[in-house]
Amino acid sequence: MNTILIVIIVANVLMSYKGFNDLGFFRKYEFHMGSVLSGQQFRIFTSAFLHADIGHLVFNMITLYFFAPVVIAYLGSLSFVIVYFGSLICGGLLTIVFHKKDYNYRAIGASGAVTGVLYSAILLRPDMMLGIFFIIPMPAYIFGILYLLYSIYGMRAKNDNIGHTAHFGGAMGGYLITLISNPNLFVEHTLFVIALAIPIAILFVMEKMGKI
């Protein structure tokens, strides 16, 4: 396994474990909208290394473990780091844009960064087959489109505790950074690049119309 990937996974595990056992630590470093807007922007970064429970942590780290090697193989370790942390920041920034009026909004988890890595891998290998629930086979690009559409639904419905906005922002980050890093994809995977951009366009049209 790549050393950088190991370091990121270990950092997530250690910081999450500390948060599981120390509520003060957890509250100090989680994403809290009021605190972020008052100047504690570091929470955008630190909250991405905290998780709600073991299941949340394991799911994110397994997803990262499976898809990070694709990004590393195609783009290299440095670009992988840029995709990971760039997606993390994009997830946090989009969350601020959509929730800035909710000072009590809280969020944690590496999902934005991990989703960015997932979408980077999908752009690089759109022909991959994913096992949904480890059983149902689905082409990676179809999964990518459906996932972003589901995230839009979740952002609009607001009927669960999932950070759909961070997921969407992370996906956008992974999408854009990968295309900037490897512009040949516009030629090699033109249809997939366009298809994966459709949900992003839908989100911003709906936001302009006040539907989200």
mmCIF file of C-alpha atoms in Angstrom:
data_model
loop_
_atom_site.group_PDB
_atom_site.id
_atom_site.type_symbol
_atom_site.label_atom_id
_atom_site.label_comp_id
_atom_site.label_asym_id
_atom_site.label_seq_id
_atom_site.Cartn_x
_atom_site.Cartn_y
_atom_site.Cartn_z
ATOM 1 C CA MET A 1 0.000 0.000 0.000
ATOM 2 C CA ASN A 2 1.202 3.527 -0.789
ATOM 3 C CA THR A 3 2.865 5.279 2.188
ATOM 4 C CA ILE A 4 0.798 8.467 1.784
ATOM 5 C CA LEU A 5 -2.410 6.440 1.783
ATOM 6 C CA ILE A 6 -1.321 4.623 4.959
ATOM 7 C CA VAL A 7 -0.560 7.942 6.683
ATOM 8 C CA ILE A 8 -3.991 9.350 5.804
ATOM 9 C CA ILE A 9 -5.814 6.233 7.001
ATOM 10 C CA VAL A 10 -3.805 6.106 10.253
ATOM 11 C CA ALA A 11 -4.480 9.818 10.877
ATOM 12 C CA ASN A 12 -8.211 9.226 10.430
ATOM 13 C CA VAL A 13 -8.170 6.245 12.768
ATOM 14 C CA LEU A 14 -6.153 7.952 15.512
ATOM 15 C CA MET A 15 -8.080 11.235 15.492
ATOM 16 C CA SER A 16 -11.442 9.467 15.275
ATOM 17 C CA TYR A 17 -10.518 7.166 18.168
ATOM 18 C CA LYS A 18 -9.549 10.192 20.247
ATOM 19 C CA GLY A 19 -12.901 11.788 19.396
ATOM 20 C CA PHE A 20 -14.808 8.630 20.365
ATOM 21 C CA ASN A 21 -13.382 8.864 23.867
ATOM 22 C CA ASP A 22 -13.076 12.617 24.420
ATOM 23 C CA LEU A 23 -16.200 14.716 23.813
ATOM 24 C CA GLY A 24 -14.307 17.952 24.482
ATOM 25 C CA PHE A 25 -11.797 17.092 21.759
ATOM 26 C CA PHE A 26 -14.647 16.095 19.430
ATOM 27 C CA ARG A 27 -16.520 19.383 19.954
ATOM 28 C CA LYS A 28 -13.354 21.444 19.549
ATOM 29 C CA TYR A 29 -12.503 20.046 16.124
ATOM 30 C CA GLU A 30 -15.858 19.156 14.535
ATOM 31 C CA PHE A 31 -17.365 21.303 11.777
ATOM 32 C CA HIS A 32 -19.664 23.776 13.537
ATOM 33 C CA MET A 33 -21.019 26.514 11.303
ATOM 34 C CA GLY A 34 -21.120 29.237 13.933
ATOM 35 C CA SER A 35 -17.527 28.544 14.972
ATOM 36 C CA VAL A 36 -16.290 28.399 11.369
ATOM 37 C CA LEU A 37 -17.929 31.711 10.516
ATOM 38 C CA SER A 38 -16.459 33.297 13.650
ATOM 39 C CA GLY A 39 -12.923 32.537 12.459
ATOM 40 C CA GLN A 40 -12.227 28.879 13.251
ATOM 41 C CA GLN A 41 -11.787 27.792 9.638
ATOM 42 C CA PHE A 42 -9.397 25.046 10.760
ATOM 43 C CA ARG A 43 -12.512 23.033 11.605
ATOM 44 C CA ILE A 44 -13.104 22.507 7.864
ATOM 45 C CA PHE A 45 -9.901 20.456 7.878
ATOM 46 C CA THR A 46 -9.969 18.822 11.326
ATOM 47 C CA SER A 47 -13.610 17.706 11.118
ATOM 48 C CA ALA A 48 -12.678 15.528 8.143
ATOM 49 C CA PHE A 49 -10.590 13.332 10.460
ATOM 50 C CA LEU A 50 -13.404 12.761 12.973
ATOM 51 C CA HIS A 51 -16.155 10.167 12.627
ATOM 52 C CA ALA A 52 -19.420 9.459 14.397
ATOM 53 C CA ASP A 53 -18.677 5.809 15.181
ATOM 54 C CA ILE A 54 -16.647 2.784 14.111
ATOM 55 C CA GLY A 55 -19.016 1.951 11.258
ATOM 56 C CA HIS A 56 -18.746 5.454 9.807
ATOM 57 C CA LEU A 57 -14.946 5.327 10.027
ATOM 58 C CA VAL A 58 -14.622 1.822 8.564
ATOM 59 C CA PHE A 59 -16.926 2.558 5.619
ATOM 60 C CA ASN A 60 -14.963 5.678 4.642
ATOM 61 C CA MET A 61 -11.572 4.031 5.043
ATOM 62 C CA ILE A 62 -12.565 0.914 3.072
ATOM 63 C CA THR A 63 -13.864 3.105 0.229
ATOM 64 C CA LEU A 64 -10.614 5.079 0.291
ATOM 65 C CA TYR A 65 -8.554 1.868 0.389
ATOM 66 C CA PHE A 66 -10.240 0.526 -2.758
ATOM 67 C CA PHE A 67 -10.266 3.663 -4.916
ATOM 68 C CA ALA A 68 -7.142 5.585 -3.891
ATOM 69 C CA PRO A 69 -4.825 3.109 -5.709
ATOM 70 C CA VAL A 70 -6.583 3.903 -9.008
ATOM 71 C CA VAL A 71 -5.891 7.627 -8.586
ATOM 72 C CA ILE A 72 -2.305 6.981 -7.463
ATOM 73 C CA ALA A 73 -1.652 4.633 -10.398
ATOM 74 C CA TYR A 74 -2.895 7.140 -12.987
ATOM 75 C CA LEU A 75 -1.921 10.497 -11.474
ATOM 76 C CA GLY A 76 0.817 9.735 -8.932
ATOM 77 C CA SER A 77 1.052 10.200 -5.162
ATOM 78 C CA LEU A 78 1.308 13.992 -5.179
ATOM 79 C CA SER A 79 -1.795 14.421 -7.329
ATOM 80 C CA PHE A 80 -3.632 11.936 -5.108
ATOM 81 C CA VAL A 81 -2.840 14.114 -2.079
ATOM 82 C CA ILE A 82 -4.077 17.180 -3.976
ATOM 83 C CA VAL A 83 -7.291 15.369 -4.941
ATOM 84 C CA TYR A 84 -7.870 14.184 -1.359
ATOM 85 C CA PHE A 85 -7.299 17.477 0.423
ATOM 86 C CA GLY A 86 -8.687 19.597 -2.414
ATOM 87 C CA SER A 87 -11.914 17.585 -2.274
ATOM 88 C CA LEU A 88 -11.951 17.909 1.513
ATOM 89 C CA ILE A 89 -11.770 21.697 1.224
ATOM 90 C CA CYS A 90 -14.348 21.833 -1.589
ATOM 91 C CA GLY A 91 -16.757 19.811 0.537
ATOM 92 C CA GLY A 92 -16.297 22.238 3.415
ATOM 93 C CA LEU A 93 -16.672 25.337 1.243
ATOM 94 C CA LEU A 94 -19.857 24.085 -0.434
ATOM 95 C CA THR A 95 -21.234 23.272 3.014
ATOM 96 C CA ILE A 96 -20.611 26.872 4.061
ATOM 97 C CA VAL A 97 -22.321 28.186 0.918
ATOM 98 C CA PHE A 98 -25.453 26.125 1.482
ATOM 99 C CA HIS A 99 -25.665 26.198 5.295
ATOM 100 C CA LYS A 100 -24.169 29.571 6.266
ATOM 101 C CA LYS A 101 -27.464 30.738 7.764
ATOM 102 C CA ASP A 102 -27.693 27.709 10.055
ATOM 103 C CA TYR A 103 -25.229 28.578 12.813
ATOM 104 C CA ASN A 104 -25.924 25.283 14.603
ATOM 105 C CA TYR A 105 -25.082 23.100 11.594
ATOM 106 C CA ARG A 106 -22.536 20.421 12.509
ATOM 107 C CA ALA A 107 -20.713 17.859 10.376
ATOM 108 C CA ILE A 108 -17.864 15.363 10.650
ATOM 109 C CA GLY A 109 -16.231 12.690 8.547
ATOM 110 C CA ALA A 110 -13.850 12.136 5.652
ATOM 111 C CA SER A 111 -16.740 11.574 3.252
ATOM 112 C CA GLY A 112 -16.106 14.736 1.201
ATOM 113 C CA ALA A 113 -12.450 13.842 0.645
ATOM 114 C CA VAL A 114 -13.221 10.168 0.043
ATOM 115 C CA THR A 115 -16.017 10.987 -2.406
ATOM 116 C CA GLY A 116 -13.590 13.224 -4.289
ATOM 117 C CA VAL A 117 -11.160 10.310 -4.595
ATOM 118 C CA LEU A 118 -14.010 8.050 -5.706
ATOM 119 C CA TYR A 119 -15.044 10.484 -8.445
ATOM 120 C CA SER A 120 -11.474 10.965 -9.557
ATOM 121 C CA ALA A 121 -11.193 7.187 -9.940
ATOM 122 C CA ILE A 122 -14.467 7.090 -11.879
ATOM 123 C CA LEU A 123 -13.207 9.726 -14.315
ATOM 124 C CA LEU A 124 -9.948 7.851 -14.788
ATOM 125 C CA ARG A 125 -11.596 4.431 -15.079
ATOM 126 C CA PRO A 126 -15.255 4.947 -16.065
ATOM 127 C CA ASP A 127 -15.357 1.363 -17.311
ATOM 128 C CA MET A 128 -14.850 0.026 -13.788
ATOM 129 C CA MET A 129 -17.611 -2.137 -12.393
ATOM 130 C CA LEU A 130 -18.657 -1.381 -8.824
ATOM 131 C CA GLY A 131 -20.356 -3.867 -6.549
ATOM 132 C CA ILE A 132 -23.227 -1.951 -4.936
ATOM 133 C CA PHE A 133 -23.709 -3.452 -1.465
ATOM 134 C CA PHE A 134 -20.910 -5.770 -2.644
ATOM 135 C CA ILE A 135 -23.513 -7.623 -4.728
ATOM 136 C CA ILE A 136 -25.172 -5.548 -7.483
ATOM 137 C CA PRO A 137 -22.800 -4.821 -10.418
ATOM 138 C CA MET A 138 -22.968 -1.299 -11.834
ATOM 139 C CA PRO A 139 -20.702 0.684 -14.196
ATOM 140 C CA ALA A 140 -18.762 3.312 -12.253
ATOM 141 C CA TYR A 141 -20.025 6.262 -14.302
ATOM 142 C CA ILE A 142 -23.678 5.265 -13.755
ATOM 143 C CA PHE A 143 -23.043 5.047 -10.024
ATOM 144 C CA GLY A 144 -21.401 8.487 -10.089
ATOM 145 C CA ILE A 145 -24.384 10.142 -11.761
ATOM 146 C CA LEU A 146 -26.950 8.421 -9.530
ATOM 147 C CA TYR A 147 -24.977 9.251 -6.399
ATOM 148 C CA LEU A 148 -24.875 12.967 -7.166
ATOM 149 C CA LEU A 149 -28.585 12.984 -8.014
ATOM 150 C CA TYR A 150 -29.277 11.259 -4.695
ATOM 151 C CA SER A 151 -27.125 13.869 -2.938
ATOM 152 C CA ILE A 152 -29.230 16.642 -4.508
ATOM 153 C CA TYR A 153 -32.369 14.888 -3.254
ATOM 154 C CA GLY A 154 -30.871 14.595 0.226
ATOM 155 C CA MET A 155 -29.841 18.267 0.279
ATOM 156 C CA ARG A 156 -33.377 19.262 -0.690
ATOM 157 C CA ALA A 157 -35.251 16.845 1.562
ATOM 158 C CA LYS A 158 -33.124 17.451 4.683
ATOM 159 C CA ASN A 159 -34.665 14.377 6.283
ATOM 160 C CA ASP A 160 -31.514 12.620 7.517
ATOM 161 C CA ASN A 161 -28.216 13.386 9.249
ATOM 162 C CA ILE A 162 -26.009 12.662 6.246
ATOM 163 C CA GLY A 163 -23.706 15.471 5.062
ATOM 164 C CA HIS A 164 -24.928 15.391 1.453
ATOM 165 C CA THR A 165 -23.519 18.852 0.764
ATOM 166 C CA ALA A 166 -19.981 17.815 1.747
ATOM 167 C CA HIS A 167 -20.313 14.680 -0.386
ATOM 168 C CA PHE A 168 -21.387 16.752 -3.384
ATOM 169 C CA GLY A 169 -18.670 19.352 -2.825
ATOM 170 C CA GLY A 170 -16.064 16.624 -2.507
ATOM 171 C CA ALA A 171 -17.246 14.989 -5.724
ATOM 172 C CA MET A 172 -17.022 18.346 -7.509
ATOM 173 C CA GLY A 173 -13.511 18.844 -6.149
ATOM 174 C CA GLY A 174 -12.348 15.413 -7.285
ATOM 175 C CA TYR A 175 -13.959 15.945 -10.689
ATOM 176 C CA LEU A 176 -12.389 19.357 -11.339
ATOM 177 C CA ILE A 177 -8.935 18.603 -9.916
ATOM 178 C CA THR A 178 -8.684 15.388 -11.934
ATOM 179 C CA LEU A 179 -9.621 17.150 -15.165
ATOM 180 C CA ILE A 180 -7.114 19.921 -14.480
ATOM 181 C CA SER A 181 -4.422 17.332 -13.689
ATOM 182 C CA ASN A 182 -5.228 15.244 -16.743
ATOM 183 C CA PRO A 183 -6.929 17.370 -19.445
ATOM 184 C CA ASN A 184 -6.545 14.494 -21.916
ATOM 185 C CA LEU A 185 -9.644 13.038 -20.275
ATOM 186 C CA PHE A 186 -11.719 15.608 -22.150
ATOM 187 C CA VAL A 187 -10.711 13.753 -25.326
ATOM 188 C CA GLU A 188 -10.318 10.204 -24.041
ATOM 189 C CA HIS A 189 -13.537 10.096 -21.959
ATOM 190 C CA THR A 190 -15.560 12.962 -23.454
ATOM 191 C CA LEU A 191 -19.013 11.452 -22.951
ATOM 192 C CA PHE A 192 -18.268 10.433 -19.366
ATOM 193 C CA VAL A 193 -16.897 13.899 -18.545
ATOM 194 C CA ILE A 194 -20.097 15.489 -19.882
ATOM 195 C CA ALA A 195 -22.393 12.965 -18.219
ATOM 196 C CA LEU A 196 -20.800 13.417 -14.794
ATOM 197 C CA ALA A 197 -21.142 17.208 -15.133
ATOM 198 C CA ILE A 198 -24.929 17.038 -15.601
ATOM 199 C CA PRO A 199 -25.821 16.588 -11.889
ATOM 200 C CA ILE A 200 -23.448 19.457 -11.003
ATOM 201 C CA ALA A 201 -25.256 21.732 -13.463
ATOM 202 C CA ILE A 202 -28.631 20.596 -12.093
ATOM 203 C CA LEU A 203 -27.584 21.476 -8.537
ATOM 204 C CA PHE A 204 -26.618 25.045 -9.368
ATOM 205 C CA VAL A 205 -29.690 25.612 -11.548
ATOM 206 C CA MET A 206 -31.898 24.422 -8.661
ATOM 207 C CA GLU A 207 -29.999 26.636 -6.235
ATOM 208 C CA LYS A 208 -30.494 29.658 -8.505
ATOM 209 C CA MET A 209 -34.213 28.850 -8.657
ATOM 210 C CA GLY A 210 -34.399 28.609 -4.871
ATOM 211 C CA LYS A 211 -35.296 24.922 -4.972
ATOM 212 C CA ILE A 212 -32.556 23.953 -2.478
#
